[in-house]
Amino acid sequence: MGVTRRIVFPAIRIVLWAVIAVALAKIAFAGADRVTAAEDPLQPSAQVTEPQVQVATGTITNAVTVSASVVADPPRPVRATLAGTVHRLLAEEGQAVAADTPVLELRAETPVDPTVTTDPETGMQTVTENKPKVTRQTVLAGTAGTLRLSVLKDQVVSVGDSVGTVTPGSLSVQGTLTPDQQYRLIDAPGEATVTLKGGPAPFTCTGLRIGAAAQDDPADPEADATASASGTVSCAVPAEVTAFPGLGADIEIVNGTAEGALVVPVTAVQGSVQNGNVWVVGADGASEQRAVVLGLTDGKQVQIAEGLAEGDTVLEYAPVSNLTDVDCTDPATADPGVCGG
């Protein structure tokens, strides 16, 4: 037993320490030689892959929903159609009139040159004054509603002067449009679906009108000179629909539907109306710019009318040459291909 403690155990410990030392030396030196550059954590190894999408077919509907409110139609002017004087008032203040109701009669006098006659025996000339030429014209209401007169009998007026107003007593639904919505509503139909908040079931309103919003008064020092003008949309509320000025509403305008259309995300296209650019990915992974013709859009996808085929691969996000030139907070200049939506 004494021999084992004095000789065998110390020998075993020496062998174990030798094995451990050899292993550590191998890890420290031989193992380091096998670390390649790709495994070196100090060397960049990640690769950036741009997202790609394939051109697919689907049904796309260009439906624009606009927040709006019910407004009373403004009074419409009754204008003089002849320069002269108010000869007779044919309707009364506050009278309910139809579009063809006579409102007043205008009278104008045009001087006529005097007649000169010569006596054949004496040669004396006689000048005879002629009565002026009288022209009368009847002004009609032009709109059905309640009449308000703004002229008196014998008052002198010029062509185009307002001689009164007719308040139609009808209602319209009116809202404002962003530039993106204005583009999507080019060649819009003449009707829309209106939903009154807290009112009756949705109904169809006719006489859809789209135009430019009124510009701020340039003389107003508090007006924001950098603000871009937006558009307006309005349509008539049918007489059988009960509504009140001030009610909130939503106007939904469907401006076209395409089935089996080639579509890509709007983020893949540079441009949003009529013409645009996409970046097509080839078999070698390289991308090249290609011009395309655009069709309908629903705000998320856009129809490709020309320039691509089903199955083509394009970059999901159109490249931007200079990001500092894009202001995604300004709806007048924001590019959906950059800002999304």
mmCIF file with all atom_site columns, N, CA and C in Angstrom, residues 148-193:
data_model
loop_
_atom_site.group_PDB
_atom_site.id
_atom_site.type_symbol
_atom_site.label_atom_id
_atom_site.label_alt_id
_atom_site.label_comp_id
_atom_site.label_asym_id
_atom_site.label_entity_id
_atom_site.label_seq_id
_atom_site.pdbx_PDB_ins_code
_atom_site.Cartn_x
_atom_site.Cartn_y
_atom_site.Cartn_z
_atom_site.occupancy
_atom_site.B_iso_or_equiv
_atom_site.pdbx_formal_charge
_atom_site.auth_seq_id
_atom_site.auth_comp_id
_atom_site.auth_asym_id
_atom_site.auth_atom_id
_atom_site.pdbx_PDB_model_num
ATOM 1   N N  . ARG A 1 148 ? -85.126 85.455  -52.918 1.00 0.00 ? 148 ARG A N  1
ATOM 2   C CA . ARG A 1 148 ? -84.751 86.653  -52.162 1.00 0.00 ? 148 ARG A CA 1
ATOM 3   C C  . ARG A 1 148 ? -84.310 87.696  -53.177 1.00 0.00 ? 148 ARG A C  1
ATOM 4   N N  . LEU A 1 149 ? -85.029 88.853  -53.198 1.00 0.00 ? 149 LEU A N  1
ATOM 5   C CA . LEU A 1 149 ? -84.717 89.916  -54.146 1.00 0.00 ? 149 LEU A CA 1
ATOM 6   C C  . LEU A 1 149 ? -83.721 90.891  -53.541 1.00 0.00 ? 149 LEU A C  1
ATOM 7   N N  . SER A 1 150 ? -82.856 91.441  -54.394 1.00 0.00 ? 150 SER A N  1
ATOM 8   C CA . SER A 1 150 ? -81.863 92.405  -53.921 1.00 0.00 ? 150 SER A CA 1
ATOM 9   C C  . SER A 1 150 ? -81.887 93.698  -54.736 1.00 0.00 ? 150 SER A C  1
ATOM 10  N N  . VAL A 1 151 ? -82.970 93.924  -55.514 1.00 0.00 ? 151 VAL A N  1
ATOM 11  C CA . VAL A 1 151 ? -83.094 95.152  -56.308 1.00 0.00 ? 151 VAL A CA 1
ATOM 12  C C  . VAL A 1 151 ? -84.493 95.736  -56.098 1.00 0.00 ? 151 VAL A C  1
ATOM 13  N N  . LEU A 1 152 ? -84.637 97.008  -56.487 1.00 0.00 ? 152 LEU A N  1
ATOM 14  C CA . LEU A 1 152 ? -85.919 97.711  -56.395 1.00 0.00 ? 152 LEU A CA 1
ATOM 15  C C  . LEU A 1 152 ? -86.363 98.119  -57.793 1.00 0.00 ? 152 LEU A C  1
ATOM 16  N N  . LYS A 1 153 ? -87.624 98.450  -57.905 1.00 0.00 ? 153 LYS A N  1
ATOM 17  C CA . LYS A 1 153 ? -88.166 98.937  -59.181 1.00 0.00 ? 153 LYS A CA 1
ATOM 18  C C  . LYS A 1 153 ? -87.441 100.212 -59.593 1.00 0.00 ? 153 LYS A C  1
ATOM 19  N N  . ASP A 1 154 ? -87.150 100.324 -60.878 1.00 0.00 ? 154 ASP A N  1
ATOM 20  C CA . ASP A 1 154 ? -86.453 101.455 -61.504 1.00 0.00 ? 154 ASP A CA 1
ATOM 21  C C  . ASP A 1 154 ? -84.963 101.495 -61.172 1.00 0.00 ? 154 ASP A C  1
ATOM 22  N N  . GLN A 1 155 ? -84.437 100.468 -60.510 1.00 0.00 ? 155 GLN A N  1
ATOM 23  C CA . GLN A 1 155 ? -83.008 100.424 -60.226 1.00 0.00 ? 155 GLN A CA 1
ATOM 24  C C  . GLN A 1 155 ? -82.244 100.080 -61.503 1.00 0.00 ? 155 GLN A C  1
ATOM 25  N N  . VAL A 1 156 ? -81.101 100.749 -61.699 1.00 0.00 ? 156 VAL A N  1
ATOM 26  C CA . VAL A 1 156 ? -80.269 100.516 -62.886 1.00 0.00 ? 156 VAL A CA 1
ATOM 27  C C  . VAL A 1 156 ? -79.353 99.332  -62.618 1.00 0.00 ? 156 VAL A C  1
ATOM 28  N N  . VAL A 1 157 ? -79.303 98.408  -63.572 1.00 0.00 ? 157 VAL A N  1
ATOM 29  C CA . VAL A 1 157 ? -78.454 97.228  -63.431 1.00 0.00 ? 157 VAL A CA 1
ATOM 30  C C  . VAL A 1 157 ? -77.659 97.031  -64.718 1.00 0.00 ? 157 VAL A C  1
ATOM 31  N N  . SER A 1 158 ? -76.575 96.264  -64.587 1.00 0.00 ? 158 SER A N  1
ATOM 32  C CA . SER A 1 158 ? -75.748 95.893  -65.735 1.00 0.00 ? 158 SER A CA 1
ATOM 33  C C  . SER A 1 158 ? -75.866 94.397  -65.974 1.00 0.00 ? 158 SER A C  1
ATOM 34  N N  . VAL A 1 159 ? -75.447 93.967  -67.130 1.00 0.00 ? 159 VAL A N  1
ATOM 35  C CA . VAL A 1 159 ? -75.478 92.540  -67.443 1.00 0.00 ? 159 VAL A CA 1
ATOM 36  C C  . VAL A 1 159 ? -74.583 91.780  -66.461 1.00 0.00 ? 159 VAL A C  1
ATOM 37  N N  . GLY A 1 160 ? -75.134 90.759  -65.849 1.00 0.00 ? 160 GLY A N  1
ATOM 38  C CA . GLY A 1 160 ? -74.375 89.945  -64.902 1.00 0.00 ? 160 GLY A CA 1
ATOM 39  C C  . GLY A 1 160 ? -74.562 90.351  -63.458 1.00 0.00 ? 160 GLY A C  1
ATOM 40  N N  . ASP A 1 161 ? -75.180 91.510  -63.195 1.00 0.00 ? 161 ASP A N  1
ATOM 41  C CA . ASP A 1 161 ? -75.429 91.907  -61.810 1.00 0.00 ? 161 ASP A CA 1
ATOM 42  C C  . ASP A 1 161 ? -76.401 90.944  -61.151 1.00 0.00 ? 161 ASP A C  1
ATOM 43  N N  . SER A 1 162 ? -76.185 90.694  -59.850 1.00 0.00 ? 162 SER A N  1
ATOM 44  C CA . SER A 1 162 ? -77.103 89.845  -59.109 1.00 0.00 ? 162 SER A CA 1
ATOM 45  C C  . SER A 1 162 ? -78.335 90.653  -58.738 1.00 0.00 ? 162 SER A C  1
ATOM 46  N N  . VAL A 1 163 ? -79.504 90.162  -59.128 1.00 0.00 ? 163 VAL A N  1
ATOM 47  C CA . VAL A 1 163 ? -80.763 90.839  -58.800 1.00 0.00 ? 163 VAL A CA 1
ATOM 48  C C  . VAL A 1 163 ? -81.517 90.094  -57.710 1.00 0.00 ? 163 VAL A C  1
ATOM 49  N N  . GLY A 1 164 ? -80.948 88.974  -57.246 1.00 0.00 ? 164 GLY A N  1
ATOM 50  C CA . GLY A 1 164 ? -81.574 88.192  -56.185 1.00 0.00 ? 164 GLY A CA 1
ATOM 51  C C  . GLY A 1 164 ? -80.900 86.841  -56.064 1.00 0.00 ? 164 GLY A C  1
ATOM 52  N N  . THR A 1 165 ? -81.402 86.028  -55.161 1.00 0.00 ? 165 THR A N  1
ATOM 53  C CA . THR A 1 165 ? -80.894 84.668  -54.969 1.00 0.00 ? 165 THR A CA 1
ATOM 54  C C  . THR A 1 165 ? -82.071 83.722  -54.773 1.00 0.00 ? 165 THR A C  1
ATOM 55  N N  . VAL A 1 166 ? -81.819 82.469  -55.077 1.00 0.00 ? 166 VAL A N  1
ATOM 56  C CA . VAL A 1 166 ? -82.799 81.413  -54.831 1.00 0.00 ? 166 VAL A CA 1
ATOM 57  C C  . VAL A 1 166 ? -82.119 80.361  -53.956 1.00 0.00 ? 166 VAL A C  1
ATOM 58  N N  . THR A 1 167 ? -82.676 80.138  -52.767 1.00 0.00 ? 167 THR A N  1
ATOM 59  C CA . THR A 1 167 ? -82.159 79.104  -51.873 1.00 0.00 ? 167 THR A CA 1
ATOM 60  C C  . THR A 1 167 ? -82.866 77.800  -52.185 1.00 0.00 ? 167 THR A C  1
ATOM 61  N N  . PRO A 1 168 ? -82.145 76.793  -52.684 1.00 0.00 ? 168 PRO A N  1
ATOM 62  C CA . PRO A 1 168 ? -82.826 75.579  -53.152 1.00 0.00 ? 168 PRO A CA 1
ATOM 63  C C  . PRO A 1 168 ? -83.435 74.740  -52.041 1.00 0.00 ? 168 PRO A C  1
ATOM 64  N N  . GLY A 1 169 ? -82.876 74.847  -50.818 1.00 0.00 ? 169 GLY A N  1
ATOM 65  C CA . GLY A 1 169 ? -83.405 74.036  -49.733 1.00 0.00 ? 169 GLY A CA 1
ATOM 66  C C  . GLY A 1 169 ? -82.998 72.576  -49.799 1.00 0.00 ? 169 GLY A C  1
ATOM 67  N N  . SER A 1 170 ? -82.066 72.236  -50.671 1.00 0.00 ? 170 SER A N  1
ATOM 68  C CA . SER A 1 170 ? -81.587 70.867  -50.807 1.00 0.00 ? 170 SER A CA 1
ATOM 69  C C  . SER A 1 170 ? -80.286 70.680  -50.041 1.00 0.00 ? 170 SER A C  1
ATOM 70  N N  . LEU A 1 171 ? -79.865 69.423  -49.922 1.00 0.00 ? 171 LEU A N  1
ATOM 71  C CA . LEU A 1 171 ? -78.661 69.080  -49.167 1.00 0.00 ? 171 LEU A CA 1
ATOM 72  C C  . LEU A 1 171 ? -77.672 68.341  -50.062 1.00 0.00 ? 171 LEU A C  1
ATOM 73  N N  . SER A 1 172 ? -76.410 68.461  -49.705 1.00 0.00 ? 172 SER A N  1
ATOM 74  C CA . SER A 1 172 ? -75.353 67.717  -50.386 1.00 0.00 ? 172 SER A CA 1
ATOM 75  C C  . SER A 1 172 ? -74.427 67.130  -49.337 1.00 0.00 ? 172 SER A C  1
ATOM 76  N N  . VAL A 1 173 ? -73.665 66.136  -49.749 1.00 0.00 ? 173 VAL A N  1
ATOM 77  C CA . VAL A 1 173 ? -72.602 65.574  -48.911 1.00 0.00 ? 173 VAL A CA 1
ATOM 78  C C  . VAL A 1 173 ? -71.283 66.020  -49.519 1.00 0.00 ? 173 VAL A C  1
ATOM 79  N N  . GLN A 1 174 ? -70.434 66.600  -48.687 1.00 0.00 ? 174 GLN A N  1
ATOM 80  C CA . GLN A 1 174 ? -69.197 67.197  -49.208 1.00 0.00 ? 174 GLN A CA 1
ATOM 81  C C  . GLN A 1 174 ? -68.002 66.790  -48.359 1.00 0.00 ? 174 GLN A C  1
ATOM 82  N N  . GLY A 1 175 ? -66.889 66.481  -49.026 1.00 0.00 ? 175 GLY A N  1
ATOM 83  C CA . GLY A 1 175 ? -65.651 66.125  -48.333 1.00 0.00 ? 175 GLY A CA 1
ATOM 84  C C  . GLY A 1 175 ? -64.455 66.636  -49.097 1.00 0.00 ? 175 GLY A C  1
ATOM 85  N N  . THR A 1 176 ? -63.271 66.500  -48.507 1.00 0.00 ? 176 THR A N  1
ATOM 86  C CA . THR A 1 176 ? -62.032 66.949  -49.133 1.00 0.00 ? 176 THR A CA 1
ATOM 87  C C  . THR A 1 176 ? -61.216 65.746  -49.579 1.00 0.00 ? 176 THR A C  1
ATOM 88  N N  . LEU A 1 177 ? -60.397 65.962  -50.604 1.00 0.00 ? 177 LEU A N  1
ATOM 89  C CA . LEU A 1 177 ? -59.588 64.904  -51.194 1.00 0.00 ? 177 LEU A CA 1
ATOM 90  C C  . LEU A 1 177 ? -58.109 65.205  -51.034 1.00 0.00 ? 177 LEU A C  1
ATOM 91  N N  . THR A 1 178 ? -57.320 64.168  -50.789 1.00 0.00 ? 178 THR A N  1
ATOM 92  C CA . THR A 1 178 ? -55.868 64.295  -50.839 1.00 0.00 ? 178 THR A CA 1
ATOM 93  C C  . THR A 1 178 ? -55.432 64.206  -52.296 1.00 0.00 ? 178 THR A C  1
ATOM 94  N N  . PRO A 1 179 ? -54.225 64.653  -52.628 1.00 0.00 ? 179 PRO A N  1
ATOM 95  C CA . PRO A 1 179 ? -53.753 64.521  -54.013 1.00 0.00 ? 179 PRO A CA 1
ATOM 96  C C  . PRO A 1 179 ? -53.780 63.084  -54.513 1.00 0.00 ? 179 PRO A C  1
ATOM 97  N N  . ASP A 1 180 ? -53.438 62.122  -53.643 1.00 0.00 ? 180 ASP A N  1
ATOM 98  C CA . ASP A 1 180 ? -53.468 60.718  -54.058 1.00 0.00 ? 180 ASP A CA 1
ATOM 99  C C  . ASP A 1 180 ? -54.886 60.295  -54.434 1.00 0.00 ? 180 ASP A C  1
ATOM 100 N N  . GLN A 1 181 ? -55.877 60.730  -53.648 1.00 0.00 ? 181 GLN A N  1
ATOM 101 C CA . GLN A 1 181 ? -57.263 60.384  -53.965 1.00 0.00 ? 181 GLN A CA 1
ATOM 102 C C  . GLN A 1 181 ? -57.732 61.066  -55.247 1.00 0.00 ? 181 GLN A C  1
ATOM 103 N N  . GLN A 1 182 ? -57.282 62.292  -55.463 1.00 0.00 ? 182 GLN A N  1
ATOM 104 C CA . GLN A 1 182 ? -57.657 62.975  -56.704 1.00 0.00 ? 182 GLN A CA 1
ATOM 105 C C  . GLN A 1 182 ? -57.171 62.204  -57.929 1.00 0.00 ? 182 GLN A C  1
ATOM 106 N N  . TYR A 1 183 ? -55.939 61.700  -57.873 1.00 0.00 ? 183 TYR A N  1
ATOM 107 C CA . TYR A 1 183 ? -55.426 60.907  -58.989 1.00 0.00 ? 183 TYR A CA 1
ATOM 108 C C  . TYR A 1 183 ? -56.253 59.648  -59.193 1.00 0.00 ? 183 TYR A C  1
ATOM 109 N N  . ARG A 1 184 ? -56.636 59.000  -58.100 1.00 0.00 ? 184 ARG A N  1
ATOM 110 C CA . ARG A 1 184 ? -57.395 57.753  -58.205 1.00 0.00 ? 184 ARG A CA 1
ATOM 111 C C  . ARG A 1 184 ? -58.820 57.991  -58.701 1.00 0.00 ? 184 ARG A C  1
ATOM 112 N N  . LEU A 1 185 ? -59.291 59.234  -58.654 1.00 0.00 ? 185 LEU A N  1
ATOM 113 C CA . LEU A 1 185 ? -60.659 59.526  -59.065 1.00 0.00 ? 185 LEU A CA 1
ATOM 114 C C  . LEU A 1 185 ? -60.735 60.217  -60.425 1.00 0.00 ? 185 LEU A C  1
ATOM 115 N N  . ILE A 1 186 ? -59.653 60.148  -61.205 1.00 0.00 ? 186 ILE A N  1
ATOM 116 C CA . ILE A 1 186 ? -59.710 60.670  -62.573 1.00 0.00 ? 186 ILE A CA 1
ATOM 117 C C  . ILE A 1 186 ? -60.744 59.855  -63.352 1.00 0.00 ? 186 ILE A C  1
ATOM 118 N N  . ASP A 1 187 ? -61.623 60.552  -64.081 1.00 0.00 ? 187 ASP A N  1
ATOM 119 C CA . ASP A 1 187 ? -62.706 59.904  -64.838 1.00 0.00 ? 187 ASP A CA 1
ATOM 120 C C  . ASP A 1 187 ? -63.637 59.117  -63.925 1.00 0.00 ? 187 ASP A C  1
ATOM 121 N N  . ALA A 1 188 ? -63.915 59.665  -62.743 1.00 0.00 ? 188 ALA A N  1
ATOM 122 C CA . ALA A 1 188 ? -64.804 58.989  -61.790 1.00 0.00 ? 188 ALA A CA 1
ATOM 123 C C  . ALA A 1 188 ? -66.239 58.993  -62.301 1.00 0.00 ? 188 ALA A C  1
ATOM 124 N N  . PRO A 1 189 ? -67.061 58.035  -61.850 1.00 0.00 ? 189 PRO A N  1
ATOM 125 C CA . PRO A 1 189 ? -68.466 57.999  -62.275 1.00 0.00 ? 189 PRO A CA 1
ATOM 126 C C  . PRO A 1 189 ? -69.249 59.154  -61.655 1.00 0.00 ? 189 PRO A C  1
ATOM 127 N N  . GLY A 1 190 ? -70.520 59.279  -62.044 1.00 0.00 ? 190 GLY A N  1
ATOM 128 C CA . GLY A 1 190 ? -71.335 60.398  -61.577 1.00 0.00 ? 190 GLY A CA 1
ATOM 129 C C  . GLY A 1 190 ? -72.127 60.110  -60.332 1.00 0.00 ? 190 GLY A C  1
ATOM 130 N N  . GLU A 1 191 ? -71.862 58.983  -59.663 1.00 0.00 ? 191 GLU A N  1
ATOM 131 C CA . GLU A 1 191 ? -72.586 58.660  -58.445 1.00 0.00 ? 191 GLU A CA 1
ATOM 132 C C  . GLU A 1 191 ? -71.669 57.970  -57.455 1.00 0.00 ? 191 GLU A C  1
ATOM 133 N N  . ALA A 1 192 ? -72.134 57.902  -56.202 1.00 0.00 ? 192 ALA A N  1
ATOM 134 C CA . ALA A 1 192 ? -71.349 57.282  -55.135 1.00 0.00 ? 192 ALA A CA 1
ATOM 135 C C  . ALA A 1 192 ? -72.305 56.730  -54.092 1.00 0.00 ? 192 ALA A C  1
ATOM 136 N N  . THR A 1 193 ? -71.769 55.934  -53.183 1.00 0.00 ? 193 THR A N  1
ATOM 137 C CA . THR A 1 193 ? -72.549 55.394  -52.076 1.00 0.00 ? 193 THR A CA 1
ATOM 138 C C  . THR A 1 193 ? -72.220 56.176  -50.819 1.00 0.00 ? 193 THR A C  1
#
